[in-house]
Each structure stands twice: as structure tokens, then as C-alpha cells.
Amino acid sequence: EGGESGLRVYDLETGSLVRSYPKVSASYSSPILAQWGDVNQLLYMHHRGFAGFATDSDQMLWDISWGSQYPDVAVPIVLPDSRVFISSGYGIGCALLEVKATESGDWSAEQIWKQRSMKAKFTNVVARDGFVYGLDDGMMACIDLEKGRRQWKDGRYGHGQIFLLDNAIMILSEKGDVIWLEINPEESKVISQWHAIDGKTWNPPCLAWPYLLVRNDQEAVCFEFDVK
């Protein structure tokens, strides 16, 4: 919410304001929860950086600069070992951070590496078995989490949306195509592909098995998968 506060917490039952955090510039990214040790934190990729807030007070625990003149969209990924993956488009790239408490009890987020191998502009990325998959400025790519090295980059899907399934990645391209991609760090392998909807499509799809709902600002289409 704008105005005097960057982030606010509301009670789900009453709708009353519980807490306002120190103001940070707004972005299109969503805040997420993380727990390290016995400390819960609210993580937020704001317009000029990436910050962690306490969940039991209005305290900002840490904040790092992450340079982009445009608001971020992609939501960070919380990983094991107190690590977080962040990514932005517009030529910025990606980074792996380690969030930890200092000896004095303060918190910090230290950069392990930074690369331009994954530039997530409109789309969240997904992680599986030490690798990150996402749309790097519109092209599907895979990088490793150890160093951020690119494994492969293939397929022009525009600024669509992706999500992770049990054994595949589903892409809804900007042109309205649905692509099922094998989770494979060695190569890009398409399992299935079909045209689902006409027009520019930025909206995330919704999968409620066996139904898939895709939409844009013009129409919505529902598909039913054969479960036999």
C-alpha cells in the first residue's frame, strides 16, 4: 500500500491494521515469508533494493541495494542454507545471497555471486535440484545455483509465465502458447506444445487438475486434460 508506509500487515478476520513497516519504494514483486532459525522474516524486493523485515515488530532487519530504474516483478526464491535467489530484467541479472545473523545479533544479506545469466523481467523463476529455470529476457534458460553459470538457453517465449510441476515446467508464452518442458539441466526438451489463446498474454495460468485456465485481457479459456 502506498502513502506513508511501504508494507502493511492486516488481520485476516477483522481487516484491522496490525503493523506498518518503514517506507520503501514500491515494486510489482510480492512480499514473501522466510524462517531462519527461530526468526521469521518478511522479504520484499522493493524498487531500489531487497530487504528483510521482522514479523513481530516494525523493524527493518537488513536492506541491500539492487540497482534498477524500473520496478521489479520477479519474486525471490528462498533456498536451503539461509540462501535467497533474486533476479531482475532490464539488463540487471541475478544474484545468490546468504542471509545470516552477525555476532552482534544484527542481520545481513551477503552476496555469494552475481551474474547476468538470468534476467527475469515479468516472470518468476523456479528452482529444482540445484538449478534455476526461468525466462531470461523472454528466452527460456537454465543456470546452476553454485556459480550462476548458464546450462542452456533456448526457446523464445516472450514475457510469459511459468510454474513448476512434479516432473515438468509449464510455460504460458506471451503469444498464448502452452509449453510443457522437461526438467532437465542438460538440455531444453519440449514434451508438448499447443496454442491456447490469442493476443498478448501476461497473466499467470491456473492449474486445478485436470483443468487448466488461461486468460488475458480479451478472453479466458479452460482446458481439461485426459486423466485416463
Coordinates of N, CA and C in Angstrom, one line a residue:
E1 N 0.8 -1.2 0.0 CA 0.0 0.0 0.0 C 0.9 1.2 0.0
G2 N 0.5 2.3 -0.7 CA 1.3 3.5 -0.8 C 1.1 4.4 0.4
G3 N 1.3 5.7 0.2 CA 1.1 6.7 1.3 C 2.4 6.7 2.1
E4 N 2.2 6.7 3.4 CA 3.3 6.8 4.4 C 4.0 5.5 4.6
S5 N 3.4 4.3 4.2 CA 4.0 3.0 4.5 C 4.3 2.3 3.2
G6 N 5.4 1.5 3.2 CA 5.6 0.7 2.0 C 4.9 -0.7 2.1
L7 N 4.9 -1.2 3.3 CA 4.3 -2.5 3.6 C 3.4 -2.4 4.8
R8 N 2.3 -3.1 4.8 CA 1.4 -3.1 5.9 C 0.9 -4.6 6.2
V9 N 0.6 -4.9 7.4 CA 0.1 -6.2 7.8 C -1.3 -5.9 8.3
Y10 N -2.3 -6.7 7.8 CA -3.7 -6.6 8.3 C -4.2 -7.9 8.9
D11 N -5.1 -7.9 9.8 CA -5.7 -9.0 10.4 C -6.7 -9.6 9.4
L12 N -6.6 -10.9 9.1 CA -7.5 -11.5 8.1 C -8.9 -11.5 8.5
E13 N -9.2 -11.7 9.8 CA -10.6 -11.8 10.3 C -11.2 -10.4 10.4
T14 N -10.5 -9.4 10.9 CA -11.2 -8.1 11.2 C -10.8 -7.1 10.1
G15 N -9.7 -7.3 9.4 CA -9.3 -6.3 8.4 C -8.6 -5.1 9.1
S16 N -8.4 -5.2 10.4 CA -7.7 -4.0 11.1 C -6.2 -4.1 10.8
L17 N -5.6 -2.9 10.8 CA -4.2 -2.7 10.6 C -3.4 -3.3 11.8
V18 N -2.5 -4.2 11.6 CA -1.7 -4.8 12.6 C -0.3 -4.0 12.7
R19 N 0.3 -3.8 11.6 CA 1.6 -3.2 11.6 C 2.0 -2.5 10.3
S20 N 2.7 -1.4 10.4 CA 3.2 -0.7 9.3 C 4.8 -0.7 9.4
Y21 N 5.4 -1.0 8.2 CA 6.8 -1.1 8.2 C 7.4 0.2 7.7
P22 N 8.7 0.5 7.9 CA 9.4 1.7 7.3 C 9.2 1.7 5.8
K23 N 9.0 2.9 5.3 CA 8.6 3.1 3.9 C 9.8 2.7 3.0
V24 N 9.5 1.9 2.0 CA 10.4 1.6 0.9 C 9.7 1.8 -0.4
S25 N 10.4 2.1 -1.4 CA 9.8 2.3 -2.7 C 9.1 1.1 -3.2
A26 N 7.9 1.3 -3.8 CA 7.1 0.2 -4.3 C 7.6 -0.5 -5.5
S27 N 7.3 -1.8 -5.6 CA 7.6 -2.5 -6.9 C 6.4 -3.4 -7.2
Y28 N 6.5 -4.2 -8.2 CA 5.4 -5.1 -8.6 C 5.6 -6.5 -7.9
S29 N 6.7 -6.7 -7.3 CA 7.0 -8.0 -6.6 C 6.2 -8.2 -5.4
S30 N 5.9 -9.4 -5.0 CA 5.1 -9.7 -3.8 C 6.0 -10.0 -2.6
P31 N 5.7 -9.6 -1.4 CA 6.4 -10.0 -0.2 C 6.2 -11.4 0.1
I32 N 7.2 -12.1 0.6 CA 7.2 -13.5 1.0 C 7.7 -13.7 2.4
L33 N 7.3 -14.8 3.0 CA 7.8 -15.1 4.3 C 9.0 -16.1 4.3
A34 N 9.9 -16.0 5.2 CA 11.0 -16.9 5.3 C 11.3 -17.1 6.8
Q35 N 11.9 -18.3 7.1 CA 12.2 -18.5 8.5 C 13.7 -19.0 8.6
W36 N 14.5 -18.4 9.3 CA 15.9 -18.8 9.5 C 16.1 -18.9 11.0
G37 N 16.4 -20.2 11.5 CA 16.5 -20.4 12.9 C 15.1 -20.3 13.5
D38 N 15.0 -19.5 14.5 CA 13.7 -19.2 15.2 C 13.2 -17.8 14.8
V39 N 13.7 -17.2 13.8 CA 13.4 -15.9 13.4 C 12.6 -15.9 12.1
N40 N 11.4 -15.4 12.1 CA 10.6 -15.2 10.9 C 10.8 -13.9 10.3
Q41 N 11.0 -13.8 8.9 CA 11.2 -12.6 8.3 C 10.2 -12.4 7.1
L42 N 9.9 -11.2 6.8 CA 9.1 -10.8 5.6 C 10.1 -10.2 4.6
L43 N 10.3 -10.9 3.5 CA 11.2 -10.4 2.4 C 10.5 -9.7 1.3
Y44 N 11.1 -8.6 0.9 CA 10.4 -7.8 -0.1 C 11.5 -7.2 -1.1
M45 N 11.3 -7.4 -2.4 CA 12.1 -6.8 -3.4 C 11.5 -5.5 -3.8
H46 N 12.0 -4.4 -3.2 CA 11.4 -3.1 -3.5 C 12.1 -2.4 -4.7
H47 N 11.8 -1.2 -5.0 CA 12.2 -0.6 -6.2 C 13.7 -0.4 -6.3
R48 N 14.3 -0.2 -5.2 CA 15.8 0.1 -5.2 C 16.6 -0.9 -4.5
G49 N 16.0 -2.0 -4.0 CA 16.8 -3.0 -3.3 C 16.0 -4.2 -2.8
F50 N 16.5 -4.9 -1.9 CA 15.9 -6.1 -1.3 C 16.1 -6.0 0.2
A51 N 15.0 -6.2 0.9 CA 15.0 -6.0 2.3 C 14.3 -7.1 3.1
G52 N 14.7 -7.3 4.4 CA 14.1 -8.2 5.3 C 13.5 -7.5 6.5
F53 N 12.3 -7.8 6.8 CA 11.6 -7.2 8.0 C 11.2 -8.2 9.0
A54 N 11.3 -7.8 10.3 CA 10.8 -8.7 11.4 C 9.3 -8.9 11.2
T55 N 8.8 -10.0 11.6 CA 7.3 -10.3 11.6 C 6.7 -9.9 12.9
D56 N 7.4 -9.7 14.0 CA 6.8 -9.4 15.3 C 7.1 -8.0 15.7
S57 N 7.6 -7.2 14.8 CA 7.8 -5.7 15.1 C 7.8 -5.0 13.7
D58 N 8.0 -3.7 13.8 CA 8.0 -2.9 12.5 C 9.5 -2.7 12.1
Q59 N 10.4 -3.5 12.6 CA 11.8 -3.3 12.3 C 12.3 -3.8 11.0
M60 N 13.1 -3.0 10.2 CA 13.8 -3.5 9.0 C 15.1 -4.1 9.5
L61 N 15.2 -5.4 9.3 CA 16.4 -6.1 9.8 C 17.6 -5.9 8.9
W62 N 17.4 -5.8 7.6 CA 18.5 -5.6 6.7 C 18.0 -5.1 5.3
D63 N 18.9 -4.5 4.6 CA 18.5 -3.9 3.3 C 19.7 -3.8 2.4
I64 N 19.6 -4.3 1.2 CA 20.7 -4.2 0.2 C 20.3 -3.4 -1.0
S65 N 21.2 -2.8 -1.7 CA 20.9 -2.1 -2.9 C 20.9 -3.1 -4.1
W66 N 20.0 -2.9 -5.0 CA 19.9 -3.8 -6.1 C 19.4 -2.9 -7.3
G67 N 20.4 -2.4 -8.1 CA 20.1 -1.3 -8.9 C 19.3 -1.6 -10.1
S68 N 18.2 -0.9 -10.2 CA 17.3 -0.9 -11.4 C 16.4 0.3 -11.4
Q69 N 16.3 1.0 -12.5 CA 15.5 2.2 -12.5 C 14.0 1.9 -12.7
Y70 N 13.7 0.6 -12.9 CA 12.4 0.1 -13.1 C 11.9 -0.8 -12.0
P71 N 10.7 -0.8 -11.6 CA 10.2 -1.7 -10.5 C 10.4 -3.1 -10.8
D72 N 10.8 -3.9 -9.8 CA 11.0 -5.4 -10.0 C 9.7 -6.1 -10.0
V73 N 9.6 -7.2 -10.6 CA 8.4 -8.1 -10.7 C 8.7 -9.4 -10.1
A74 N 9.7 -10.1 -10.5 CA 10.0 -11.5 -10.1 C 10.1 -11.6 -8.5
V75 N 9.5 -12.6 -8.0 CA 9.5 -12.9 -6.5 C 10.8 -13.7 -6.2
P76 N 11.6 -13.3 -5.2 CA 12.7 -14.1 -4.8 C 12.4 -15.5 -4.4
I77 N 13.4 -16.4 -4.5 CA 13.2 -17.8 -4.1 C 14.0 -18.0 -2.9
V78 N 13.4 -18.5 -1.8 CA 14.0 -18.9 -0.6 C 14.6 -20.3 -0.7
L79 N 15.9 -20.5 -0.5 CA 16.5 -21.8 -0.7 C 17.1 -22.3 0.7
P80 N 17.5 -23.6 0.7 CA 18.1 -24.1 1.9 C 19.4 -23.3 2.3
D81 N 19.9 -23.5 3.5 CA 21.1 -23.0 4.0 C 21.1 -21.4 4.0
S82 N 19.9 -20.9 4.3 CA 19.8 -19.4 4.5 C 20.1 -18.6 3.3
R83 N 19.8 -19.2 2.1 CA 20.2 -18.5 0.9 C 18.9 -18.1 0.1
V84 N 19.0 -17.0 -0.7 CA 17.9 -16.5 -1.4 C 18.4 -16.1 -2.8
F85 N 17.6 -16.5 -3.8 CA 18.0 -16.1 -5.2 C 17.1 -15.0 -5.6
I86 N 17.7 -13.9 -6.2 CA 16.9 -12.8 -6.7 C 17.3 -12.6 -8.2
S87 N 16.4 -12.0 -8.9 CA 16.6 -11.7 -10.4 C 15.8 -10.6 -10.8
S88 N 16.3 -9.8 -11.8 CA 15.6 -8.6 -12.4 C 16.0 -8.6 -13.8
G89 N 15.0 -7.9 -14.6 CA 15.3 -7.7 -16.0 C 16.0 -6.4 -16.3
Y90 N 15.8 -5.9 -17.5 CA 16.4 -4.6 -17.9 C 17.9 -4.6 -17.7
G91 N 18.5 -5.8 -18.0 CA 20.0 -5.9 -18.0 C 20.6 -6.1 -16.7
I92 N 19.8 -6.2 -15.6 CA 20.4 -6.3 -14.3 C 21.0 -7.7 -14.0
G93 N 20.2 -8.7 -14.1 CA 20.7 -10.1 -13.9 C 20.2 -10.7 -12.6
C94 N 21.0 -11.5 -12.0 CA 20.6 -12.3 -10.8 C 21.7 -12.4 -9.8
A95 N 21.4 -12.8 -8.6 CA 22.4 -13.0 -7.5 C 21.9 -14.0 -6.6
L96 N 22.8 -14.7 -5.9 CA 22.6 -15.6 -4.8 C 23.1 -14.9 -3.5
L97 N 22.2 -14.8 -2.5 CA 22.5 -14.2 -1.3 C 22.5 -15.2 -0.1
E98 N 23.2 -14.9 0.9 CA 23.2 -15.6 2.2 C 22.7 -14.6 3.3
V99 N 21.6 -14.9 3.9 CA 21.1 -14.1 5.0 C 21.5 -14.7 6.3
K100 N 22.1 -13.9 7.2 CA 22.6 -14.5 8.4 C 22.7 -13.5 9.5
A101 N 22.6 -13.9 10.7 CA 22.8 -13.0 11.9 C 24.3 -12.8 12.2
T102 N 24.6 -11.6 12.5 CA 26.0 -11.3 12.9 C 26.3 -11.6 14.3
E103 N 27.5 -11.5 14.8 CA 27.8 -11.8 16.2 C 27.1 -10.9 17.1
S104 N 26.8 -9.7 16.7 CA 26.2 -8.7 17.5 C 24.7 -8.9 17.6
G105 N 24.2 -9.8 16.7 CA 22.7 -10.1 16.7 C 22.0 -9.4 15.6
D106 N 22.7 -8.5 14.9 CA 22.1 -7.9 13.7 C 22.1 -8.9 12.5
W107 N 21.3 -8.5 11.5 CA 21.2 -9.3 10.3 C 21.8 -8.7 9.1
S108 N 22.3 -9.6 8.2 CA 22.9 -9.1 7.0 C 22.6 -10.0 5.8
A109 N 22.7 -9.5 4.6 CA 22.5 -10.3 3.4 C 23.8 -10.1 2.6
E110 N 24.6 -11.2 2.5 CA 25.8 -11.1 1.8 C 25.7 -11.8 0.4
Q111 N 26.3 -11.1 -0.6 CA 26.2 -11.6 -1.9 C 27.3 -12.7 -2.1
I112 N 26.8 -13.9 -2.6 CA 27.7 -15.0 -2.9 C 28.2 -14.9 -4.3
W113 N 27.3 -14.6 -5.2 CA 27.7 -14.3 -6.6 C 26.7 -13.5 -7.3
K114 N 27.0 -12.8 -8.3 CA 26.1 -12.0 -9.2 C 26.5 -12.3 -10.6
Q115 N 25.4 -12.6 -11.5 CA 25.6 -12.9 -12.9 C 24.5 -12.2 -13.7
R116 N 24.7 -12.2 -15.0 CA 23.7 -11.7 -15.9 C 23.1 -12.8 -16.7
S117 N 23.2 -14.0 -16.2 CA 22.8 -15.2 -16.9 C 21.3 -15.5 -16.8
M118 N 20.6 -14.8 -15.8 CA 19.1 -14.9 -15.7 C 18.6 -13.5 -15.4
K119 N 17.9 -13.0 -16.3 CA 17.3 -11.6 -16.2 C 15.8 -11.7 -16.3
A120 N 15.2 -12.0 -15.1 CA 13.7 -12.3 -15.0 C 13.0 -10.9 -15.0
K121 N 12.3 -10.6 -16.0 CA 11.6 -9.3 -16.1 C 10.2 -9.3 -15.6
F122 N 9.3 -10.1 -16.2 CA 7.9 -10.1 -15.8 C 7.6 -11.4 -15.0
T123 N 8.5 -12.4 -15.1 CA 8.2 -13.7 -14.7 C 9.0 -14.2 -13.5
N124 N 8.3 -14.9 -12.6 CA 9.0 -15.6 -11.5 C 9.8 -16.8 -12.1
V125 N 10.9 -17.1 -11.4 CA 11.7 -18.3 -11.8 C 11.4 -19.4 -10.8
V126 N 11.9 -20.6 -11.2 CA 11.6 -21.8 -10.3 C 13.0 -22.5 -10.1
A127 N 13.1 -23.2 -9.0 CA 14.3 -24.0 -8.7 C 14.1 -25.4 -8.4
R128 N 15.0 -26.3 -8.9 CA 14.9 -27.7 -8.6 C 16.3 -28.3 -8.7
D129 N 16.6 -29.0 -7.6 CA 17.9 -29.9 -7.6 C 19.1 -29.1 -7.9
G130 N 19.2 -27.8 -7.4 CA 20.5 -27.1 -7.6 C 20.5 -26.3 -8.9
F131 N 19.4 -26.2 -9.6 CA 19.3 -25.4 -10.8 C 18.1 -24.5 -10.8
V132 N 18.2 -23.3 -11.5 CA 17.1 -22.4 -11.6 C 16.7 -22.3 -13.1
Y133 N 15.4 -22.3 -13.3 CA 14.8 -22.3 -14.7 C 14.0 -21.0 -14.7
G134 N 14.1 -20.3 -15.8 CA 13.2 -19.1 -16.0 C 13.4 -18.5 -17.3
L135 N 12.6 -17.4 -17.6 CA 12.7 -16.7 -18.8 C 13.7 -15.5 -18.7
D136 N 14.8 -15.7 -19.4 CA 15.9 -14.7 -19.4 C 15.6 -13.7 -20.5
D137 N 15.0 -12.6 -20.1 CA 14.5 -11.6 -21.1 C 13.8 -12.2 -22.3
G138 N 12.9 -13.2 -21.9 CA 12.0 -13.8 -22.9 C 12.4 -15.1 -23.5
M139 N 13.6 -15.6 -23.2 CA 14.1 -16.9 -23.6 C 14.3 -17.8 -22.4
M140 N 13.8 -19.0 -22.6 CA 13.9 -20.0 -21.5 C 15.3 -20.4 -21.3
A141 N 15.7 -20.4 -20.0 CA 17.1 -20.7 -19.7 C 17.2 -21.5 -18.4
C142 N 18.4 -22.1 -18.2 CA 18.7 -22.9 -17.0 C 20.1 -22.5 -16.5
I143 N 20.2 -22.1 -15.3 CA 21.5 -21.8 -14.7 C 21.7 -22.7 -13.4
D144 N 23.0 -22.8 -13.0 CA 23.2 -23.6 -11.8 C 23.3 -22.6 -10.6
L145 N 23.0 -23.1 -9.5 CA 23.0 -22.3 -8.3 C 24.3 -22.1 -7.6
E146 N 25.3 -23.0 -8.0 CA 26.6 -22.9 -7.4 C 27.3 -21.6 -7.8
K147 N 27.3 -21.3 -9.1 CA 28.0 -20.1 -9.6 C 27.2 -19.2 -10.4
G148 N 25.9 -19.6 -10.8 CA 25.1 -18.8 -11.7 C 25.5 -19.0 -13.1
R149 N 26.2 -20.1 -13.4 CA 26.6 -20.4 -14.8 C 25.4 -20.9 -15.6
R150 N 25.4 -20.5 -16.9 CA 24.3 -20.9 -17.8 C 24.5 -22.3 -18.2
Q151 N 23.5 -23.1 -18.1 CA 23.5 -24.5 -18.6 C 23.0 -24.6 -20.0
W152 N 21.9 -23.9 -20.3 CA 21.4 -23.8 -21.7 C 20.4 -22.6 -21.8
K153 N 20.2 -22.2 -23.0 CA 19.2 -21.1 -23.3 C 18.6 -21.4 -24.6
D154 N 17.2 -21.5 -24.6 CA 16.6 -22.0 -25.9 C 15.1 -21.7 -25.8
G155 N 14.5 -21.3 -26.9 CA 13.1 -21.1 -27.0 C 12.7 -19.7 -26.7
R156 N 12.1 -19.0 -27.7 CA 11.7 -17.6 -27.5 C 10.2 -17.6 -27.1
Y157 N 9.9 -17.4 -25.8 CA 8.5 -17.4 -25.3 C 8.0 -16.0 -24.9
G158 N 8.9 -15.0 -25.0 CA 8.4 -13.7 -24.7 C 8.3 -13.6 -23.2
H159 N 7.6 -12.5 -22.7 CA 7.4 -12.3 -21.3 C 6.1 -13.0 -20.8
G160 N 6.2 -14.3 -20.8 CA 5.0 -15.1 -20.4 C 5.1 -15.4 -18.9
Q161 N 4.6 -16.6 -18.6 CA 4.6 -17.0 -17.2 C 5.0 -18.5 -17.1
I162 N 5.6 -18.9 -16.0 CA 5.9 -20.3 -15.9 C 5.6 -20.8 -14.4
F163 N 5.3 -22.1 -14.3 CA 5.3 -22.7 -12.9 C 5.8 -24.1 -13.0
L164 N 6.2 -24.6 -11.8 CA 6.8 -25.8 -11.6 C 5.8 -26.9 -11.2
L165 N 5.8 -28.0 -12.0 CA 5.0 -29.2 -11.7 C 5.9 -30.3 -11.1
D166 N 5.3 -31.4 -10.8 CA 6.1 -32.5 -10.2 C 7.3 -32.9 -11.1
N167 N 7.0 -33.1 -12.4 CA 8.0 -33.6 -13.3 C 8.2 -32.8 -14.6
A168 N 7.7 -31.5 -14.5 CA 7.8 -30.7 -15.7 C 7.6 -29.2 -15.4
I169 N 8.0 -28.4 -16.3 CA 7.8 -26.9 -16.2 C 6.7 -26.5 -17.2
M170 N 5.7 -25.8 -16.8 CA 4.7 -25.3 -17.8 C 4.9 -23.9 -18.0
I171 N 5.0 -23.5 -19.3 CA 5.2 -22.1 -19.8 C 3.9 -21.7 -20.5
L172 N 3.4 -20.5 -20.1 CA 2.4 -19.9 -20.9 C 3.1 -18.7 -21.6
S173 N 3.3 -18.8 -22.9 CA 4.1 -17.7 -23.6 C 3.3 -16.5 -23.7
E174 N 4.0 -15.4 -24.1 CA 3.4 -14.1 -24.3 C 2.4 -14.1 -25.4
K175 N 2.6 -15.0 -26.4 CA 1.7 -15.2 -27.6 C 0.6 -16.1 -27.3
G176 N 0.5 -16.7 -26.1 CA -0.6 -17.5 -25.8 C -0.4 -19.0 -26.0
D177 N 0.8 -19.5 -26.2 CA 1.1 -20.9 -26.3 C 1.4 -21.5 -25.0
V178 N 0.9 -22.8 -24.8 CA 1.3 -23.6 -23.6 C 2.3 -24.6 -24.0
I179 N 3.4 -24.6 -23.2 CA 4.6 -25.4 -23.5 C 4.9 -26.2 -22.2
W180 N 4.9 -27.5 -22.3 CA 5.4 -28.4 -21.2 C 6.8 -28.8 -21.5
L181 N 7.7 -28.4 -20.5 CA 9.1 -28.6 -20.7 C 9.6 -29.6 -19.7
E182 N 10.5 -30.5 -20.1 CA 11.1 -31.4 -19.2 C 12.1 -30.7 -18.2
I183 N 12.1 -31.1 -17.0 CA 13.0 -30.6 -16.0 C 14.3 -31.2 -16.3
N184 N 15.2 -30.5 -17.0 CA 16.5 -31.1 -17.4 C 17.6 -30.1 -17.5
P185 N 18.6 -30.1 -16.6 CA 19.6 -29.1 -16.7 C 20.6 -29.3 -17.8
E186 N 20.5 -30.4 -18.5 CA 21.4 -30.7 -19.6 C 21.0 -30.1 -21.0
E187 N 19.6 -30.0 -21.2 CA 19.1 -29.6 -22.4 C 17.7 -29.1 -22.3
S188 N 17.2 -28.3 -23.3 CA 15.8 -27.9 -23.3 C 15.1 -28.9 -24.2
K189 N 14.1 -29.6 -23.5 CA 13.4 -30.7 -24.2 C 11.9 -30.4 -24.0
V190 N 11.2 -30.1 -25.1 CA 9.7 -29.8 -25.1 C 9.0 -31.2 -25.1
I191 N 8.1 -31.3 -24.1 CA 7.3 -32.5 -24.1 C 6.0 -32.4 -24.9
S192 N 5.4 -31.2 -24.8 CA 4.1 -30.9 -25.5 C 4.0 -29.4 -25.7
Q193 N 3.3 -29.0 -26.8 CA 3.1 -27.6 -27.0 C 1.8 -27.4 -27.9
W194 N 1.0 -26.4 -27.5 CA -0.2 -26.1 -28.3 C -0.5 -24.6 -28.1
H195 N -1.3 -24.0 -29.1 CA -1.7 -22.7 -29.0 C -3.0 -22.6 -28.2
A196 N -3.0 -21.8 -27.1 CA -4.2 -21.8 -26.2 C -5.1 -20.6 -26.3
I197 N -4.5 -19.4 -26.6 CA -5.3 -18.2 -26.5 C -4.6 -17.2 -27.4
D198 N -5.4 -16.3 -28.0 CA -4.9 -15.3 -28.9 C -4.7 -14.0 -28.2
G199 N -3.7 -13.2 -28.7 CA -3.4 -11.9 -28.1 C -2.3 -12.0 -27.0
K200 N -1.8 -10.8 -26.7 CA -0.7 -10.7 -25.7 C -1.2 -11.2 -24.3
T201 N -0.4 -12.2 -23.8 CA -0.9 -12.9 -22.6 C 0.2 -12.8 -21.5
W202 N 0.0 -12.0 -20.5 CA 0.9 -11.8 -19.4 C 0.4 -12.4 -18.1
N203 N -0.9 -12.9 -18.1 CA -1.5 -13.4 -16.9 C -1.0 -14.8 -16.5
P204 N -0.7 -15.0 -15.3 CA -0.3 -16.4 -14.8 C -1.5 -17.4 -15.1
P205 N -1.2 -18.6 -15.6 CA -2.2 -19.6 -15.7 C -2.6 -20.2 -14.4
C206 N -3.7 -20.9 -14.3 CA -4.2 -21.6 -13.1 C -4.4 -23.0 -13.4
L207 N -3.8 -23.9 -12.7 CA -3.9 -25.4 -12.9 C -4.6 -26.0 -11.7
A208 N -5.8 -26.5 -11.9 CA -6.6 -27.2 -10.8 C -6.9 -28.6 -11.5
W209 N -6.0 -29.5 -11.4 CA -6.1 -30.8 -12.1 C -7.5 -31.4 -12.0
P210 N -8.1 -31.8 -13.2 CA -7.5 -31.9 -14.5 C -7.8 -30.6 -15.4
Y211 N -8.0 -29.5 -14.8 CA -8.3 -28.3 -15.6 C -7.2 -27.3 -15.6
L212 N -7.0 -26.6 -16.7 CA -6.1 -25.6 -16.9 C -6.8 -24.3 -17.4
L213 N -6.7 -23.2 -16.7 CA -7.4 -22.0 -17.1 C -6.3 -21.0 -17.5
V214 N -6.4 -20.4 -18.7 CA -5.5 -19.4 -19.2 C -6.4 -18.2 -19.6
R215 N -5.9 -17.0 -19.4 CA -6.6 -15.8 -19.8 C -5.7 -14.6 -20.1
N216 N -6.2 -13.7 -20.8 CA -5.6 -12.4 -20.9 C -6.6 -11.3 -20.8
D217 N -6.4 -10.1 -21.3 CA -7.4 -9.0 -21.1 C -8.5 -9.1 -22.1
Q218 N -8.5 -10.1 -23.0 CA -9.6 -10.3 -24.0 C -10.5 -11.5 -23.8
E219 N -9.9 -12.6 -23.3 CA -10.7 -13.8 -23.2 C -10.1 -14.7 -22.2
A220 N -10.8 -15.8 -21.8 CA -10.4 -16.8 -20.9 C -10.7 -18.2 -21.6
V221 N -9.9 -19.2 -21.4 CA -10.1 -20.5 -22.0 C -9.8 -21.5 -20.9
C222 N -10.6 -22.6 -20.8 CA -10.4 -23.6 -19.9 C -10.2 -24.9 -20.7
F223 N -9.1 -25.7 -20.3 CA -8.8 -26.9 -20.9 C -8.9 -28.0 -19.9
E224 N -9.4 -29.2 -20.3 CA -9.5 -30.4 -19.5 C -8.5 -31.4 -20.0
F225 N -7.7 -31.9 -19.1 CA -6.7 -32.9 -19.5 C -7.3 -34.3 -19.4
D226 N -6.9 -35.2 -20.3 CA -7.3 -36.6 -20.3 C -6.6 -37.3 -19.2
V227 N -7.3 -37.7 -18.1 CA -6.6 -38.4 -17.0 C -6.7 -39.9 -17.0
K228 N -7.1 -40.4 -18.1 CA -7.2 -41.9 -18.2 C -5.8 -42.5 -18.3

